[in-house]
Amino acid sequence: MGIASFNESIAFEINDIIKSFFPSKLEIMSSFIEAGLYDPCGITHPANVVFNAGRIGNQQEFYFYKEGITKETAQFLDVLDNERILIGQKLGLNLPPFYEVMNSYYDLSFTSIYDFYKLSPIHNKKTFCPDSISHRYVSEDVPYSLVPWYSLGERLGYQATSMKNIIEITSTMNKTKYYEKGRIITDLQLKEFHSCG
């Protein structure tokens, strides 16, 4: 899990304090922007809610990952992830694919998004799924993961079409303007948060 600070030396001090009680290994990253681009929730949750909206709306109980993900869904998530990676590249960041990030979090070794979702023993222990399409998988992960990523791409002259699609679809489904409500990265924030000294 990545952490960052305005000052790199402070980040190391924070790391020493947190690791005494936090069970996951922390990695000090170059900036707040880089740490934010590692957040897996924007890939994991919103699109899968959209693609399973009928099941969720009808209160069906199913395995959100191994039953909710198909090869076609995984293909879309690959495109979404590639957009995230490309945004990072435009900032000089070499971001790993989503499944590699998740492998490192959970000590797994899958080689694709599809295999991760279908076979992860951790994510498929029980038939868990959101209870509504306004679940935090959308109400938090769209405005605070997808919107920042998409707006960051905009600042860099890149239109992340798949991100935009999910933002617009979930906004329509929940009658909420997630782009306006979300955390939009401004030009000033990009300048301030891209590099921490």
C-alpha atoms as a PDB file:
ATOM      1  CA  MET A   1       0.000   0.000   0.000  1.00  0.00           C
ATOM      2  CA  GLY A   2       1.447   3.334  -1.030  1.00  0.00           C
ATOM      3  CA  ILE A   3       1.854   6.437   1.107  1.00  0.00           C
ATOM      4  CA  ALA A   4       3.180   9.892   0.242  1.00  0.00           C
ATOM      5  CA  SER A   5       3.897  13.235   1.865  1.00  0.00           C
ATOM      6  CA  PHE A   6       4.748  16.775   0.783  1.00  0.00           C
ATOM      7  CA  ASN A   7       8.210  16.004   2.155  1.00  0.00           C
ATOM      8  CA  GLU A   8       9.905  12.665   1.473  1.00  0.00           C
ATOM      9  CA  SER A   9      11.756  12.589   4.802  1.00  0.00           C
ATOM     10  CA  ILE A  10       8.459  13.054   6.635  1.00  0.00           C
ATOM     11  CA  ALA A  11       7.026  10.132   4.636  1.00  0.00           C
ATOM     12  CA  PHE A  12       9.746   7.881   6.060  1.00  0.00           C
ATOM     13  CA  GLU A  13       8.958   9.095   9.595  1.00  0.00           C
ATOM     14  CA  ILE A  14       5.243   8.431   9.030  1.00  0.00           C
ATOM     15  CA  ASN A  15       6.065   4.999   7.641  1.00  0.00           C
ATOM     16  CA  ASP A  16       8.038   4.101  10.780  1.00  0.00           C
ATOM     17  CA  ILE A  17       5.120   5.132  12.997  1.00  0.00           C
ATOM     18  CA  ILE A  18       2.389   3.391  10.986  1.00  0.00           C
ATOM     19  CA  LYS A  19       4.212   0.102  10.438  1.00  0.00           C
ATOM     20  CA  SER A  20       4.326  -0.477  14.199  1.00  0.00           C
ATOM     21  CA  PHE A  21       0.567  -1.157  14.195  1.00  0.00           C
ATOM     22  CA  PHE A  22      -0.532  -1.480  10.540  1.00  0.00           C
ATOM     23  CA  PRO A  23      -0.358  -5.070   9.222  1.00  0.00           C
ATOM     24  CA  SER A  24       0.272  -4.327   5.521  1.00  0.00           C
ATOM     25  CA  LYS A  25       3.642  -3.372   4.077  1.00  0.00           C
ATOM     26  CA  LEU A  26       3.766   0.308   3.109  1.00  0.00           C
ATOM     27  CA  GLU A  27       5.626   1.676   0.098  1.00  0.00           C
ATOM     28  CA  ILE A  28       6.731   5.302  -0.005  1.00  0.00           C
ATOM     29  CA  MET A  29       5.758   6.755  -3.362  1.00  0.00           C
ATOM     30  CA  SER A  30       7.000   9.779  -5.245  1.00  0.00           C
ATOM     31  CA  SER A  31       3.823  11.835  -4.819  1.00  0.00           C
ATOM     32  CA  PHE A  32       0.173  11.936  -3.830  1.00  0.00           C
ATOM     33  CA  ILE A  33      -0.719  11.536  -7.511  1.00  0.00           C
ATOM     34  CA  GLU A  34       1.235   8.290  -7.812  1.00  0.00           C
ATOM     35  CA  ALA A  35      -0.293   6.910  -4.602  1.00  0.00           C
ATOM     36  CA  GLY A  36      -3.774   7.782  -5.874  1.00  0.00           C
ATOM     37  CA  LEU A  37      -3.196   6.011  -9.184  1.00  0.00           C
ATOM     38  CA  TYR A  38      -2.493   2.776  -7.298  1.00  0.00           C
ATOM     39  CA  ASP A  39      -5.962   2.742  -5.704  1.00  0.00           C
ATOM     40  CA  PRO A  40      -7.574  -0.498  -6.930  1.00  0.00           C
ATOM     41  CA  CYS A  41     -11.164   0.455  -6.102  1.00  0.00           C
ATOM     42  CA  GLY A  42     -11.756   2.378  -9.331  1.00  0.00           C
ATOM     43  CA  ILE A  43     -11.026  -0.777 -11.322  1.00  0.00           C
ATOM     44  CA  THR A  44     -12.540  -3.308  -8.909  1.00  0.00           C
ATOM     45  CA  HIS A  45     -15.994  -1.969  -8.139  1.00  0.00           C
ATOM     46  CA  PRO A  46     -17.947   0.571 -10.246  1.00  0.00           C
ATOM     47  CA  ALA A  47     -17.949  -1.173 -13.627  1.00  0.00           C
ATOM     48  CA  ASN A  48     -18.844  -4.515 -12.054  1.00  0.00           C
ATOM     49  CA  VAL A  49     -21.806  -2.871 -10.322  1.00  0.00           C
ATOM     50  CA  VAL A  50     -22.958  -1.424 -13.663  1.00  0.00           C
ATOM     51  CA  PHE A  51     -22.654  -4.760 -15.460  1.00  0.00           C
ATOM     52  CA  ASN A  52     -24.597  -6.516 -12.688  1.00  0.00           C
ATOM     53  CA  ALA A  53     -27.158  -3.760 -12.049  1.00  0.00           C
ATOM     54  CA  GLY A  54     -30.076  -6.061 -12.865  1.00  0.00           C
ATOM     55  CA  ARG A  55     -29.025  -8.662 -10.328  1.00  0.00           C
ATOM     56  CA  ILE A  56     -28.264  -6.032  -7.695  1.00  0.00           C
ATOM     57  CA  GLY A  57     -31.513  -4.129  -8.301  1.00  0.00           C
ATOM     58  CA  ASN A  58     -33.478  -7.376  -7.977  1.00  0.00           C
ATOM     59  CA  GLN A  59     -31.702  -8.171  -4.689  1.00  0.00           C
ATOM     60  CA  GLN A  60     -30.187 -11.378  -6.036  1.00  0.00           C
ATOM     61  CA  GLU A  61     -27.447 -12.955  -3.975  1.00  0.00           C
ATOM     62  CA  PHE A  62     -24.391 -13.955  -5.997  1.00  0.00           C
ATOM     63  CA  TYR A  63     -20.618 -14.055  -5.914  1.00  0.00           C
ATOM     64  CA  PHE A  64     -19.782 -10.480  -6.931  1.00  0.00           C
ATOM     65  CA  TYR A  65     -16.451 -11.518  -8.434  1.00  0.00           C
ATOM     66  CA  LYS A  66     -16.459 -15.083  -9.714  1.00  0.00           C
ATOM     67  CA  GLU A  67     -20.088 -14.944 -10.893  1.00  0.00           C
ATOM     68  CA  GLY A  68     -20.263 -11.223 -11.609  1.00  0.00           C
ATOM     69  CA  ILE A  69     -17.195 -11.137 -13.853  1.00  0.00           C
ATOM     70  CA  THR A  70     -17.254 -12.557 -17.374  1.00  0.00           C
ATOM     71  CA  LYS A  71     -14.541 -12.534 -20.014  1.00  0.00           C
ATOM     72  CA  GLU A  72     -16.296  -9.597 -21.650  1.00  0.00           C
ATOM     73  CA  THR A  73     -16.443  -7.677 -18.357  1.00  0.00           C
ATOM     74  CA  ALA A  74     -12.761  -8.415 -17.744  1.00  0.00           C
ATOM     75  CA  GLN A  75     -11.939  -7.084 -21.226  1.00  0.00           C
ATOM     76  CA  PHE A  76     -13.603  -3.798 -20.317  1.00  0.00           C
ATOM     77  CA  LEU A  77     -11.715  -3.679 -17.008  1.00  0.00           C
ATOM     78  CA  ASP A  78      -8.471  -4.249 -18.923  1.00  0.00           C
ATOM     79  CA  VAL A  79      -9.254  -1.175 -21.035  1.00  0.00           C
ATOM     80  CA  LEU A  80     -10.104   0.807 -17.906  1.00  0.00           C
ATOM     81  CA  ASP A  81      -6.831  -0.277 -16.328  1.00  0.00           C
ATOM     82  CA  ASN A  82      -4.860   0.591 -19.461  1.00  0.00           C
ATOM     83  CA  GLU A  83      -6.317   4.100 -19.292  1.00  0.00           C
ATOM     84  CA  ARG A  84      -5.082   4.401 -15.694  1.00  0.00           C
ATOM     85  CA  ILE A  85      -1.631   3.172 -16.723  1.00  0.00           C
ATOM     86  CA  LEU A  86      -1.484   5.563 -19.695  1.00  0.00           C
ATOM     87  CA  ILE A  87      -2.363   8.531 -17.468  1.00  0.00           C
ATOM     88  CA  GLY A  88       0.526   7.506 -15.226  1.00  0.00           C
ATOM     89  CA  GLN A  89       2.875   7.220 -18.214  1.00  0.00           C
ATOM     90  CA  LYS A  90       2.043  10.792 -19.204  1.00  0.00           C
ATOM     91  CA  LEU A  91       3.388  11.795 -15.796  1.00  0.00           C
ATOM     92  CA  GLY A  92       6.506   9.634 -16.127  1.00  0.00           C
ATOM     93  CA  LEU A  93       5.130   6.925 -13.831  1.00  0.00           C
ATOM     94  CA  ASN A  94       5.550   3.229 -14.575  1.00  0.00           C
ATOM     95  CA  LEU A  95       2.389   1.815 -12.994  1.00  0.00           C
ATOM     96  CA  PRO A  96       1.958  -1.969 -12.818  1.00  0.00           C
ATOM     97  CA  PRO A  97      -1.230  -3.603 -14.136  1.00  0.00           C
ATOM     98  CA  PHE A  98      -4.138  -3.888 -11.713  1.00  0.00           C
ATOM     99  CA  TYR A  99      -3.755  -7.643 -11.222  1.00  0.00           C
ATOM    100  CA  GLU A 100      -0.103  -7.201 -10.216  1.00  0.00           C
ATOM    101  CA  VAL A 101      -1.104  -4.582  -7.636  1.00  0.00           C
ATOM    102  CA  MET A 102      -3.708  -6.983  -6.251  1.00  0.00           C
ATOM    103  CA  ASN A 103      -1.247  -9.886  -6.281  1.00  0.00           C
ATOM    104  CA  SER A 104       1.132  -7.828  -4.149  1.00  0.00           C
ATOM    105  CA  TYR A 105      -1.654  -6.883  -1.705  1.00  0.00           C
ATOM    106  CA  TYR A 106      -2.843 -10.447  -1.204  1.00  0.00           C
ATOM    107  CA  ASP A 107       0.300 -12.504  -1.933  1.00  0.00           C
ATOM    108  CA  LEU A 108      -1.213 -14.117  -5.031  1.00  0.00           C
ATOM    109  CA  SER A 109       0.204 -14.816  -8.495  1.00  0.00           C
ATOM    110  CA  PHE A 110      -2.504 -14.376 -11.131  1.00  0.00           C
ATOM    111  CA  THR A 111      -1.606 -13.161 -14.620  1.00  0.00           C
ATOM    112  CA  SER A 112      -4.841 -11.452 -15.664  1.00  0.00           C
ATOM    113  CA  ILE A 113      -7.781  -9.538 -14.258  1.00  0.00           C
ATOM    114  CA  TYR A 114     -10.110 -12.339 -15.318  1.00  0.00           C
ATOM    115  CA  ASP A 115      -8.160 -15.054 -13.480  1.00  0.00           C
ATOM    116  CA  PHE A 116      -7.778 -12.867 -10.406  1.00  0.00           C
ATOM    117  CA  TYR A 117     -11.517 -12.321 -10.075  1.00  0.00           C
ATOM    118  CA  LYS A 118     -12.505 -15.859 -10.942  1.00  0.00           C
ATOM    119  CA  LEU A 119      -9.962 -17.677  -8.818  1.00  0.00           C
ATOM    120  CA  SER A 120      -8.987 -15.463  -5.878  1.00  0.00           C
ATOM    121  CA  PRO A 121      -9.817 -17.495  -2.747  1.00  0.00           C
ATOM    122  CA  ILE A 122      -9.914 -14.304  -0.692  1.00  0.00           C
ATOM    123  CA  HIS A 123     -12.485 -12.535  -2.869  1.00  0.00           C
ATOM    124  CA  ASN A 124     -14.723 -15.549  -3.402  1.00  0.00           C
ATOM    125  CA  LYS A 125     -15.228 -16.891   0.097  1.00  0.00           C
ATOM    126  CA  LYS A 126     -18.914 -16.009   0.229  1.00  0.00           C
ATOM    127  CA  THR A 127     -21.812 -14.749  -1.867  1.00  0.00           C
ATOM    128  CA  PHE A 128     -21.241 -11.092  -1.140  1.00  0.00           C
ATOM    129  CA  CYS A 129     -22.593  -8.392  -3.413  1.00  0.00           C
ATOM    130  CA  PRO A 130     -23.717  -4.761  -3.037  1.00  0.00           C
ATOM    131  CA  ASP A 131     -27.263  -4.290  -1.760  1.00  0.00           C
ATOM    132  CA  SER A 132     -28.001  -1.425  -4.174  1.00  0.00           C
ATOM    133  CA  ILE A 133     -26.483   0.382  -7.149  1.00  0.00           C
ATOM    134  CA  SER A 134     -25.822   3.363  -4.863  1.00  0.00           C
ATOM    135  CA  HIS A 135     -23.595   1.191  -2.646  1.00  0.00           C
ATOM    136  CA  ARG A 136     -20.230   2.685  -1.665  1.00  0.00           C
ATOM    137  CA  TYR A 137     -18.701   0.720  -4.561  1.00  0.00           C
ATOM    138  CA  VAL A 138     -20.274   3.468  -6.667  1.00  0.00           C
ATOM    139  CA  SER A 139     -21.017   6.374  -4.308  1.00  0.00           C
ATOM    140  CA  GLU A 140     -17.388   6.439  -3.078  1.00  0.00           C
ATOM    141  CA  ASP A 141     -15.334   4.799  -5.800  1.00  0.00           C
ATOM    142  CA  VAL A 142     -16.714   6.813  -8.715  1.00  0.00           C
ATOM    143  CA  PRO A 143     -16.271  10.342  -7.267  1.00  0.00           C
ATOM    144  CA  TYR A 144     -13.073   9.589  -5.336  1.00  0.00           C
ATOM    145  CA  SER A 145     -11.246   7.167  -7.680  1.00  0.00           C
ATOM    146  CA  LEU A 146     -12.578   7.414 -11.221  1.00  0.00           C
ATOM    147  CA  VAL A 147     -13.283  11.162 -11.253  1.00  0.00           C
ATOM    148  CA  PRO A 148      -9.778  12.111 -10.028  1.00  0.00           C
ATOM    149  CA  TRP A 149      -8.192   9.764 -12.584  1.00  0.00           C
ATOM    150  CA  TYR A 150     -10.376  11.024 -15.410  1.00  0.00           C
ATOM    151  CA  SER A 151      -9.865  14.689 -14.508  1.00  0.00           C
ATOM    152  CA  LEU A 152      -6.122  14.061 -14.262  1.00  0.00           C
ATOM    153  CA  GLY A 153      -6.219  12.682 -17.799  1.00  0.00           C
ATOM    154  CA  GLU A 154      -8.086  15.799 -18.900  1.00  0.00           C
ATOM    155  CA  ARG A 155      -5.355  18.030 -17.441  1.00  0.00           C
ATOM    156  CA  LEU A 156      -2.852  16.041 -19.504  1.00  0.00           C
ATOM    157  CA  GLY A 157      -4.865  16.274 -22.743  1.00  0.00           C
ATOM    158  CA  TYR A 158      -6.095  12.676 -22.627  1.00  0.00           C
ATOM    159  CA  GLN A 159      -9.724  11.532 -22.737  1.00  0.00           C
ATOM    160  CA  ALA A 160     -10.152   8.295 -20.789  1.00  0.00           C
ATOM    161  CA  THR A 161     -13.324   7.176 -22.578  1.00  0.00           C
ATOM    162  CA  SER A 162     -14.063   4.074 -20.495  1.00  0.00           C
ATOM    163  CA  MET A 163     -13.704   5.998 -17.246  1.00  0.00           C
ATOM    164  CA  LYS A 164     -15.988   8.709 -18.600  1.00  0.00           C
ATOM    165  CA  ASN A 165     -18.571   6.087 -19.617  1.00  0.00           C
ATOM    166  CA  ILE A 166     -18.736   4.577 -16.126  1.00  0.00           C
ATOM    167  CA  ILE A 167     -18.901   8.024 -14.502  1.00  0.00           C
ATOM    168  CA  GLU A 168     -21.793   9.035 -16.773  1.00  0.00           C
ATOM    169  CA  ILE A 169     -23.704   5.734 -16.526  1.00  0.00           C
ATOM    170  CA  THR A 170     -23.530   5.591 -12.721  1.00  0.00           C
ATOM    171  CA  SER A 171     -24.482   9.278 -12.549  1.00  0.00           C
ATOM    172  CA  THR A 172     -27.597   8.536 -14.608  1.00  0.00           C
ATOM    173  CA  MET A 173     -28.469   5.398 -12.636  1.00  0.00           C
ATOM    174  CA  ASN A 174     -28.197   7.151  -9.281  1.00  0.00           C
ATOM    175  CA  LYS A 175     -29.413  10.600 -10.363  1.00  0.00           C
ATOM    176  CA  THR A 176     -26.175  12.070  -9.021  1.00  0.00           C
ATOM    177  CA  LYS A 177     -23.668  14.229 -10.871  1.00  0.00           C
ATOM    178  CA  TYR A 178     -20.571  12.329  -9.799  1.00  0.00           C
ATOM    179  CA  TYR A 179     -18.203  14.403 -11.901  1.00  0.00           C
ATOM    180  CA  GLU A 180     -19.344  17.601 -10.190  1.00  0.00           C
ATOM    181  CA  LYS A 181     -19.477  15.906  -6.784  1.00  0.00           C
ATOM    182  CA  GLY A 182     -16.138  14.170  -7.165  1.00  0.00           C
ATOM    183  CA  ARG A 183     -12.548  15.104  -6.493  1.00  0.00           C
ATOM    184  CA  ILE A 184     -11.464  16.907  -9.640  1.00  0.00           C
ATOM    185  CA  ILE A 185      -7.710  17.401 -10.026  1.00  0.00           C
ATOM    186  CA  THR A 186      -6.989  20.992 -11.001  1.00  0.00           C
ATOM    187  CA  ASP A 187      -3.926  22.284 -12.863  1.00  0.00           C
ATOM    188  CA  LEU A 188      -2.625  23.752  -9.603  1.00  0.00           C
ATOM    189  CA  GLN A 189      -3.087  20.477  -7.723  1.00  0.00           C
ATOM    190  CA  LEU A 190      -1.339  18.573 -10.502  1.00  0.00           C
ATOM    191  CA  LYS A 191       1.616  20.931 -10.174  1.00  0.00           C
ATOM    192  CA  GLU A 192       1.671  20.733  -6.359  1.00  0.00           C
ATOM    193  CA  PHE A 193       0.936  17.028  -5.876  1.00  0.00           C
ATOM    194  CA  HIS A 194       2.886  15.431  -8.732  1.00  0.00           C
ATOM    195  CA  SER A 195       6.265  15.760  -7.062  1.00  0.00           C
ATOM    196  CA  CYS A 196       7.020  15.734  -3.365  1.00  0.00           C
ATOM    197  CA  GLY A 197      10.431  17.044  -2.300  1.00  0.00           C
END
